[in-house]
């Protein structure tokens, strides 16, 4: 798991929302795919589509890419140019995806157990991680069962490596 690349993705998403882009692409990796699917399940982004260097076709009415079968097959020659295409959401002229902040750094990885996560979900600080104070705020962790949101981790009584926070 490369947290350096994940930090670049977080800053790219921040810049894309500031530039008010409807469609953006990030490098394809399993970590990025799982995080983007978690963001999509939480309602922050509208679509996640694996594709090549060119954007996938968009839905004629909705305006974001549809998850159809892949346009070009993956070969040894084009695996490095694969991208994840993300459809960003906006509501009343504001981005749904607020600010994405990395919590764990490449040199300082922060893992939390269930008790610490309970404190954070309640709004208290634990292990230098601030609590979730606003209703739309989320914290994403890498667990044994994949990337999950902090509230979901507390429900399933699992801890893990803290990845990022969405404000």
PDB file of C-alpha atoms in Angstrom:
ATOM      1  CA  UNK A   1       0.000   0.000   0.000  1.00  0.00           C
ATOM      2  CA  UNK A   2       1.538   3.270  -1.083  1.00  0.00           C
ATOM      3  CA  UNK A   3       0.408   6.209   0.996  1.00  0.00           C
ATOM      4  CA  UNK A   4       2.490   8.570  -1.170  1.00  0.00           C
ATOM      5  CA  UNK A   5       0.280   7.844  -4.168  1.00  0.00           C
ATOM      6  CA  UNK A   6      -2.835   8.109  -2.012  1.00  0.00           C
ATOM      7  CA  UNK A   7      -1.737  11.560  -0.826  1.00  0.00           C
ATOM      8  CA  UNK A   8      -1.398  12.612  -4.471  1.00  0.00           C
ATOM      9  CA  UNK A   9      -4.915  11.319  -5.171  1.00  0.00           C
ATOM     10  CA  UNK A  10      -6.337  13.257  -2.200  1.00  0.00           C
ATOM     11  CA  UNK A  11      -4.751  16.501  -3.350  1.00  0.00           C
ATOM     12  CA  UNK A  12      -5.915  15.805  -6.927  1.00  0.00           C
ATOM     13  CA  UNK A  13      -9.506  15.389  -5.705  1.00  0.00           C
ATOM     14  CA  UNK A  14      -9.252  18.644  -3.738  1.00  0.00           C
ATOM     15  CA  UNK A  15      -7.978  20.475  -6.817  1.00  0.00           C
ATOM     16  CA  UNK A  16     -10.622  18.908  -9.088  1.00  0.00           C
ATOM     17  CA  UNK A  17     -13.449  20.032  -6.812  1.00  0.00           C
ATOM     18  CA  UNK A  18     -11.998  23.553  -6.572  1.00  0.00           C
ATOM     19  CA  UNK A  19     -11.797  23.668 -10.378  1.00  0.00           C
ATOM     20  CA  UNK A  20     -15.437  22.418 -10.497  1.00  0.00           C
ATOM     21  CA  UNK A  21     -14.669  19.492 -12.791  1.00  0.00           C
ATOM     22  CA  UNK A  22     -17.437  17.023 -13.494  1.00  0.00           C
ATOM     23  CA  UNK A  23     -15.094  14.210 -14.515  1.00  0.00           C
ATOM     24  CA  UNK A  24     -11.531  13.534 -13.436  1.00  0.00           C
ATOM     25  CA  UNK A  25      -9.099  10.643 -13.560  1.00  0.00           C
ATOM     26  CA  UNK A  26      -6.620   9.175 -11.113  1.00  0.00           C
ATOM     27  CA  UNK A  27      -4.059   6.368 -11.511  1.00  0.00           C
ATOM     28  CA  UNK A  28      -5.479   2.867 -11.350  1.00  0.00           C
ATOM     29  CA  UNK A  29      -4.555   0.777  -8.308  1.00  0.00           C
ATOM     30  CA  UNK A  30      -6.496  -1.519  -6.018  1.00  0.00           C
ATOM     31  CA  UNK A  31      -6.159   0.901  -3.076  1.00  0.00           C
ATOM     32  CA  UNK A  32      -7.472   3.832  -5.130  1.00  0.00           C
ATOM     33  CA  UNK A  33     -10.319   1.716  -6.497  1.00  0.00           C
ATOM     34  CA  UNK A  34     -11.430   0.543  -3.043  1.00  0.00           C
ATOM     35  CA  UNK A  35     -11.259   4.079  -1.601  1.00  0.00           C
ATOM     36  CA  UNK A  36     -13.235   5.528  -4.512  1.00  0.00           C
ATOM     37  CA  UNK A  37     -15.853   2.797  -4.177  1.00  0.00           C
ATOM     38  CA  UNK A  38     -16.144   3.626  -0.471  1.00  0.00           C
ATOM     39  CA  UNK A  39     -16.547   7.321  -1.377  1.00  0.00           C
ATOM     40  CA  UNK A  40     -19.210   6.368  -3.910  1.00  0.00           C
ATOM     41  CA  UNK A  41     -21.064   4.220  -1.360  1.00  0.00           C
ATOM     42  CA  UNK A  42     -21.041   7.180   1.051  1.00  0.00           C
ATOM     43  CA  UNK A  43     -22.463   9.436  -1.675  1.00  0.00           C
ATOM     44  CA  UNK A  44     -19.489  11.757  -2.174  1.00  0.00           C
ATOM     45  CA  UNK A  45     -18.851  10.876  -5.834  1.00  0.00           C
ATOM     46  CA  UNK A  46     -21.298   9.752  -8.488  1.00  0.00           C
ATOM     47  CA  UNK A  47     -19.376   7.114 -10.442  1.00  0.00           C
ATOM     48  CA  UNK A  48     -16.147   5.123 -10.601  1.00  0.00           C
ATOM     49  CA  UNK A  49     -15.176   3.625 -13.957  1.00  0.00           C
ATOM     50  CA  UNK A  50     -11.973   1.840 -14.914  1.00  0.00           C
ATOM     51  CA  UNK A  51     -10.730   2.938 -18.304  1.00  0.00           C
ATOM     52  CA  UNK A  52      -7.840   3.946 -20.460  1.00  0.00           C
ATOM     53  CA  UNK A  53      -6.197   7.310 -21.027  1.00  0.00           C
ATOM     54  CA  UNK A  54      -9.276   8.657 -22.822  1.00  0.00           C
ATOM     55  CA  UNK A  55     -12.496   9.385 -20.896  1.00  0.00           C
ATOM     56  CA  UNK A  56     -15.263   6.784 -21.037  1.00  0.00           C
ATOM     57  CA  UNK A  57     -18.588   7.621 -22.700  1.00  0.00           C
ATOM     58  CA  UNK A  58     -20.949   9.537 -20.453  1.00  0.00           C
ATOM     59  CA  UNK A  59     -24.616   8.898 -19.779  1.00  0.00           C
ATOM     60  CA  UNK A  60     -26.667  11.150 -22.106  1.00  0.00           C
ATOM     61  CA  UNK A  61     -29.036  12.417 -19.405  1.00  0.00           C
ATOM     62  CA  UNK A  62     -27.086  12.168 -16.154  1.00  0.00           C
ATOM     63  CA  UNK A  63     -23.782  13.412 -17.571  1.00  0.00           C
ATOM     64  CA  UNK A  64     -21.405  11.083 -15.712  1.00  0.00           C
ATOM     65  CA  UNK A  65     -19.693   7.942 -16.985  1.00  0.00           C
ATOM     66  CA  UNK A  66     -21.641   4.737 -16.787  1.00  0.00           C
ATOM     67  CA  UNK A  67     -20.158   1.516 -15.478  1.00  0.00           C
ATOM     68  CA  UNK A  68     -20.263  -0.519 -18.663  1.00  0.00           C
ATOM     69  CA  UNK A  69     -17.879  -3.201 -19.780  1.00  0.00           C
ATOM     70  CA  UNK A  70     -14.343  -2.030 -20.375  1.00  0.00           C
ATOM     71  CA  UNK A  71     -13.725  -0.392 -23.738  1.00  0.00           C
ATOM     72  CA  UNK A  72     -10.266  -1.810 -24.278  1.00  0.00           C
ATOM     73  CA  UNK A  73      -8.942  -5.039 -22.767  1.00  0.00           C
ATOM     74  CA  UNK A  74      -6.042  -4.957 -20.331  1.00  0.00           C
ATOM     75  CA  UNK A  75      -2.773  -6.131 -21.859  1.00  0.00           C
ATOM     76  CA  UNK A  76       0.844  -5.958 -20.782  1.00  0.00           C
ATOM     77  CA  UNK A  77       1.419  -2.955 -23.005  1.00  0.00           C
ATOM     78  CA  UNK A  78      -1.402  -0.764 -21.682  1.00  0.00           C
ATOM     79  CA  UNK A  79      -1.546  -1.691 -17.980  1.00  0.00           C
ATOM     80  CA  UNK A  80       0.518   1.375 -16.995  1.00  0.00           C
ATOM     81  CA  UNK A  81      -1.847   3.766 -18.776  1.00  0.00           C
ATOM     82  CA  UNK A  82      -5.019   2.523 -17.048  1.00  0.00           C
ATOM     83  CA  UNK A  83      -6.975   5.186 -15.159  1.00  0.00           C
ATOM     84  CA  UNK A  84      -9.907   5.401 -12.783  1.00  0.00           C
ATOM     85  CA  UNK A  85     -12.445   7.920 -14.057  1.00  0.00           C
ATOM     86  CA  UNK A  86     -14.477   9.586 -11.296  1.00  0.00           C
ATOM     87  CA  UNK A  87     -17.704  11.530 -11.703  1.00  0.00           C
ATOM     88  CA  UNK A  88     -17.812  14.319  -9.105  1.00  0.00           C
ATOM     89  CA  UNK A  89     -21.091  15.461  -7.530  1.00  0.00           C
ATOM     90  CA  UNK A  90     -22.303  19.002  -6.888  1.00  0.00           C
ATOM     91  CA  UNK A  91     -25.343  20.168  -4.943  1.00  0.00           C
ATOM     92  CA  UNK A  92     -26.630  23.754  -5.077  1.00  0.00           C
ATOM     93  CA  UNK A  93     -23.413  24.970  -6.684  1.00  0.00           C
ATOM     94  CA  UNK A  94     -21.244  23.381  -3.961  1.00  0.00           C
ATOM     95  CA  UNK A  95     -19.146  20.246  -4.173  1.00  0.00           C
ATOM     96  CA  UNK A  96     -20.519  17.260  -2.251  1.00  0.00           C
ATOM     97  CA  UNK A  97     -16.966  16.018  -1.747  1.00  0.00           C
ATOM     98  CA  UNK A  98     -15.505  18.619   0.576  1.00  0.00           C
ATOM     99  CA  UNK A  99     -11.880  18.631   1.556  1.00  0.00           C
ATOM    100  CA  UNK A 100      -9.993  15.317   1.542  1.00  0.00           C
ATOM    101  CA  UNK A 101      -7.218  15.261   4.169  1.00  0.00           C
ATOM    102  CA  UNK A 102      -4.651  12.512   4.652  1.00  0.00           C
ATOM    103  CA  UNK A 103      -4.341  11.360   8.271  1.00  0.00           C
ATOM    104  CA  UNK A 104      -1.664   8.676   8.016  1.00  0.00           C
ATOM    105  CA  UNK A 105       1.514   9.768   6.312  1.00  0.00           C
ATOM    106  CA  UNK A 106       4.141   7.535   4.698  1.00  0.00           C
ATOM    107  CA  UNK A 107       6.474   8.059   7.667  1.00  0.00           C
ATOM    108  CA  UNK A 108       3.730   8.127  10.341  1.00  0.00           C
ATOM    109  CA  UNK A 109       1.068   5.486   9.986  1.00  0.00           C
ATOM    110  CA  UNK A 110      -1.751   5.679  12.497  1.00  0.00           C
ATOM    111  CA  UNK A 111      -3.684   2.563  13.431  1.00  0.00           C
ATOM    112  CA  UNK A 112      -6.717   2.666  15.692  1.00  0.00           C
ATOM    113  CA  UNK A 113      -8.491   0.013  17.704  1.00  0.00           C
ATOM    114  CA  UNK A 114     -12.243  -0.142  18.298  1.00  0.00           C
ATOM    115  CA  UNK A 115     -12.185   1.857  21.549  1.00  0.00           C
ATOM    116  CA  UNK A 116     -10.263   4.717  19.923  1.00  0.00           C
ATOM    117  CA  UNK A 117     -12.654   4.671  16.970  1.00  0.00           C
ATOM    118  CA  UNK A 118     -15.627   4.915  19.326  1.00  0.00           C
ATOM    119  CA  UNK A 119     -14.111   8.055  20.860  1.00  0.00           C
ATOM    120  CA  UNK A 120     -13.524   9.585  17.418  1.00  0.00           C
ATOM    121  CA  UNK A 121     -17.054   8.806  16.226  1.00  0.00           C
ATOM    122  CA  UNK A 122     -18.440  10.444  19.393  1.00  0.00           C
ATOM    123  CA  UNK A 123     -16.416  13.592  18.605  1.00  0.00           C
ATOM    124  CA  UNK A 124     -13.464  13.188  20.978  1.00  0.00           C
ATOM    125  CA  UNK A 125      -9.786  13.096  20.045  1.00  0.00           C
ATOM    126  CA  UNK A 126      -7.839   9.822  20.176  1.00  0.00           C
ATOM    127  CA  UNK A 127      -4.208   9.138  19.162  1.00  0.00           C
ATOM    128  CA  UNK A 128      -3.791  12.614  17.619  1.00  0.00           C
ATOM    129  CA  UNK A 129      -6.840  12.121  15.378  1.00  0.00           C
ATOM    130  CA  UNK A 130      -9.575  14.708  15.855  1.00  0.00           C
ATOM    131  CA  UNK A 131     -13.131  13.523  16.380  1.00  0.00           C
ATOM    132  CA  UNK A 132     -15.925  13.642  13.822  1.00  0.00           C
ATOM    133  CA  UNK A 133     -17.777  16.837  14.695  1.00  0.00           C
ATOM    134  CA  UNK A 134     -19.952  17.742  11.698  1.00  0.00           C
ATOM    135  CA  UNK A 135     -22.689  15.458  10.324  1.00  0.00           C
ATOM    136  CA  UNK A 136     -21.197  15.173   6.830  1.00  0.00           C
ATOM    137  CA  UNK A 137     -17.695  14.318   7.986  1.00  0.00           C
ATOM    138  CA  UNK A 138     -16.234  10.843   7.362  1.00  0.00           C
ATOM    139  CA  UNK A 139     -13.063   8.991   8.280  1.00  0.00           C
ATOM    140  CA  UNK A 140     -11.861   6.083   6.135  1.00  0.00           C
ATOM    141  CA  UNK A 141      -9.792   3.161   7.402  1.00  0.00           C
ATOM    142  CA  UNK A 142      -8.046   0.274   5.732  1.00  0.00           C
ATOM    143  CA  UNK A 143      -9.141  -2.906   7.533  1.00  0.00           C
ATOM    144  CA  UNK A 144      -8.870  -6.623   6.958  1.00  0.00           C
ATOM    145  CA  UNK A 145     -12.267  -6.509   5.209  1.00  0.00           C
ATOM    146  CA  UNK A 146     -11.324  -3.630   2.868  1.00  0.00           C
ATOM    147  CA  UNK A 147     -11.654   0.126   3.155  1.00  0.00           C
ATOM    148  CA  UNK A 148     -14.488   1.160   5.443  1.00  0.00           C
ATOM    149  CA  UNK A 149     -15.878   4.279   7.059  1.00  0.00           C
ATOM    150  CA  UNK A 150     -15.206   4.749  10.800  1.00  0.00           C
ATOM    151  CA  UNK A 151     -18.846   4.340  11.869  1.00  0.00           C
ATOM    152  CA  UNK A 152     -19.065   1.087   9.930  1.00  0.00           C
ATOM    153  CA  UNK A 153     -15.853  -0.114  11.610  1.00  0.00           C
ATOM    154  CA  UNK A 154     -17.333   0.583  15.049  1.00  0.00           C
ATOM    155  CA  UNK A 155     -20.473  -1.369  14.129  1.00  0.00           C
ATOM    156  CA  UNK A 156     -18.404  -4.343  12.973  1.00  0.00           C
ATOM    157  CA  UNK A 157     -15.946  -3.960  15.884  1.00  0.00           C
ATOM    158  CA  UNK A 158     -12.857  -3.647  13.684  1.00  0.00           C
ATOM    159  CA  UNK A 159      -9.840  -1.391  13.823  1.00  0.00           C
ATOM    160  CA  UNK A 160      -7.357  -0.516  11.117  1.00  0.00           C
ATOM    161  CA  UNK A 161      -5.023   1.964   9.461  1.00  0.00           C
ATOM    162  CA  UNK A 162      -6.512   5.452   9.189  1.00  0.00           C
ATOM    163  CA  UNK A 163      -6.281   6.680   5.594  1.00  0.00           C
ATOM    164  CA  UNK A 164      -8.092   9.970   5.118  1.00  0.00           C
ATOM    165  CA  UNK A 165     -10.838  12.274   6.336  1.00  0.00           C
ATOM    166  CA  UNK A 166     -13.520  13.895   4.182  1.00  0.00           C
ATOM    167  CA  UNK A 167     -14.879  17.190   5.533  1.00  0.00           C
TER     168      UNK A 167
END
